[in-house]
mmCIF file of C-alpha atoms in Angstrom:
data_model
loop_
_atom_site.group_PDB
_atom_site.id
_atom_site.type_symbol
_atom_site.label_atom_id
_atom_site.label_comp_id
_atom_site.label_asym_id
_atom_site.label_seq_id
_atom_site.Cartn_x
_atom_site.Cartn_y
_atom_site.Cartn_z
ATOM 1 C CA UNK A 1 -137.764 -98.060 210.824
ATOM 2 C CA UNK A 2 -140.038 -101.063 210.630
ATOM 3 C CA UNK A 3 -140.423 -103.367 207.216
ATOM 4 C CA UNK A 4 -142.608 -105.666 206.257
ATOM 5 C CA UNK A 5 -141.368 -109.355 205.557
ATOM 6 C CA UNK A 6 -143.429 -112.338 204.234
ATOM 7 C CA UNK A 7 -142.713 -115.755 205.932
ATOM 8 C CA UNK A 8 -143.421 -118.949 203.827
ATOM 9 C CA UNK A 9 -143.458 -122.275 205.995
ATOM 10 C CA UNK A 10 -143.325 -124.885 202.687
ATOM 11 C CA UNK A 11 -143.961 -128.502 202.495
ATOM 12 C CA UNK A 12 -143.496 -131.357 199.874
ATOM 13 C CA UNK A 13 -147.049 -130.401 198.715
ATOM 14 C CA UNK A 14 -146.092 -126.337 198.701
ATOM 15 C CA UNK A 15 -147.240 -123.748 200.414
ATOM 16 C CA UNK A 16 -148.177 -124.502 204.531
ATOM 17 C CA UNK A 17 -148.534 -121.409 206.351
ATOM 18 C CA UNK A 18 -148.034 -117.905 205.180
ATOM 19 C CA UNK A 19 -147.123 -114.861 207.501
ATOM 20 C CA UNK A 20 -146.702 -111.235 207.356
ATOM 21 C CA UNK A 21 -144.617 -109.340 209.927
ATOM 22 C CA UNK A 22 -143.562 -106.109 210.602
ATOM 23 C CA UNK A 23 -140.497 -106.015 212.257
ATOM 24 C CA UNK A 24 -137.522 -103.932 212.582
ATOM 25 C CA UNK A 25 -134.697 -105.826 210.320
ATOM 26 C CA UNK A 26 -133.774 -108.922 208.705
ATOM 27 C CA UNK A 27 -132.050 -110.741 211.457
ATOM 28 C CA UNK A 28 -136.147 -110.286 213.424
ATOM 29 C CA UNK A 29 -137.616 -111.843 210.635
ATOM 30 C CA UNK A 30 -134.992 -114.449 210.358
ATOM 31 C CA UNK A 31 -135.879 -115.307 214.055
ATOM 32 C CA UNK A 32 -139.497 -115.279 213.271
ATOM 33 C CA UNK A 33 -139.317 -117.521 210.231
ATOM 34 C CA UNK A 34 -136.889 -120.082 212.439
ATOM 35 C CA UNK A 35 -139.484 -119.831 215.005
ATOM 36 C CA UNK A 36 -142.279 -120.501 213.085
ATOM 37 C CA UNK A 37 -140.449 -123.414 211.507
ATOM 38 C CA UNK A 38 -139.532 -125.136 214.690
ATOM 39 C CA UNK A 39 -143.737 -124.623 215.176
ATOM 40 C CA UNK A 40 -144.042 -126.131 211.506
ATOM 41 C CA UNK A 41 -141.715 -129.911 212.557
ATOM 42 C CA UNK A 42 -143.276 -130.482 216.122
ATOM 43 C CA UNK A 43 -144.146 -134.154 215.994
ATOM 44 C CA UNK A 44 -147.463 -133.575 217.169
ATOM 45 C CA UNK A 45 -148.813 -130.917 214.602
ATOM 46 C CA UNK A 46 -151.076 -132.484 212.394
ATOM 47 C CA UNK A 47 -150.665 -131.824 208.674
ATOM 48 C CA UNK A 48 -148.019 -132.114 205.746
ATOM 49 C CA UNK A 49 -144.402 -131.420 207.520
ATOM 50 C CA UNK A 50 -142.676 -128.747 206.896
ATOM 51 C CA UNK A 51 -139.574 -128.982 204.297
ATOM 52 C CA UNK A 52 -138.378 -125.166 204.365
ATOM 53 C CA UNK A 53 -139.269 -121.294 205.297
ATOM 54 C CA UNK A 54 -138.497 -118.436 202.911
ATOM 55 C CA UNK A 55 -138.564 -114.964 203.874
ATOM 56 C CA UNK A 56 -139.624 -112.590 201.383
ATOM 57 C CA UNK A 57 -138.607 -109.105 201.548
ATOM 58 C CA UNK A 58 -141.692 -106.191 200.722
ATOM 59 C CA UNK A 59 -140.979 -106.997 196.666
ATOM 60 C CA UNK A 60 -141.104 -110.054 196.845
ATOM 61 C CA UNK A 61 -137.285 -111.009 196.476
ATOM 62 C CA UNK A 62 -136.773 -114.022 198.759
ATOM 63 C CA UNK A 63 -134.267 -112.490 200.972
ATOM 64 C CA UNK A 64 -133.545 -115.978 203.688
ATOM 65 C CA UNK A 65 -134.166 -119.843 202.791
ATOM 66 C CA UNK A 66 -133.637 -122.599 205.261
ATOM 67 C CA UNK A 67 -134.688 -126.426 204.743
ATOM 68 C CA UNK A 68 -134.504 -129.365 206.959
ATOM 69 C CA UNK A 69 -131.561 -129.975 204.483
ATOM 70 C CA UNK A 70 -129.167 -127.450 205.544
ATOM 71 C CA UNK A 71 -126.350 -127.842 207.511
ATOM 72 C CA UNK A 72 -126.593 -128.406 211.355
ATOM 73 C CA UNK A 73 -130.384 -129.479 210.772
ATOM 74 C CA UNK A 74 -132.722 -127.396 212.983
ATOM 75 C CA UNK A 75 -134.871 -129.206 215.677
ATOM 76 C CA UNK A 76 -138.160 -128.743 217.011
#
């Protein structure tokens, strides 16, 4: 069964980019978010940079969090 996630991209100003998926678990959205994180740092987007993602579950109870401050610090 398919479930609807909300994927926040935040910077230091808040909000970026918002995004609403339907996908078939957690661990898809999680990809997602990552994904559209990486997307969020490239060195050539133009814009605030991107500080964290949050996935949101369909009642709104943040359900993932990653920063550029956690451990192992995801690349572009």
């Amino acid at each position: 069964m398919r479930e609807t996630f909300h994927i926040e991209v935040t910077g230091p100003e808040g909000l970026i980019q918002r995004a609403s998926v339907r996908v078939a678990g957690l661990e898809a959205a999680r990809e997602r978010a990552l994904r559209l994180f990486r997307r969020a740092r490239v060195p050539q987007r133009a814009g605030p940079a991107a500080e964290a993602v949050h996935v949101l579950d369909g009642a709104g109870r943040e359900v993932f969090r990653w920063s550029v401050w956690d451990e192992g610090g995801l690349r572009a």
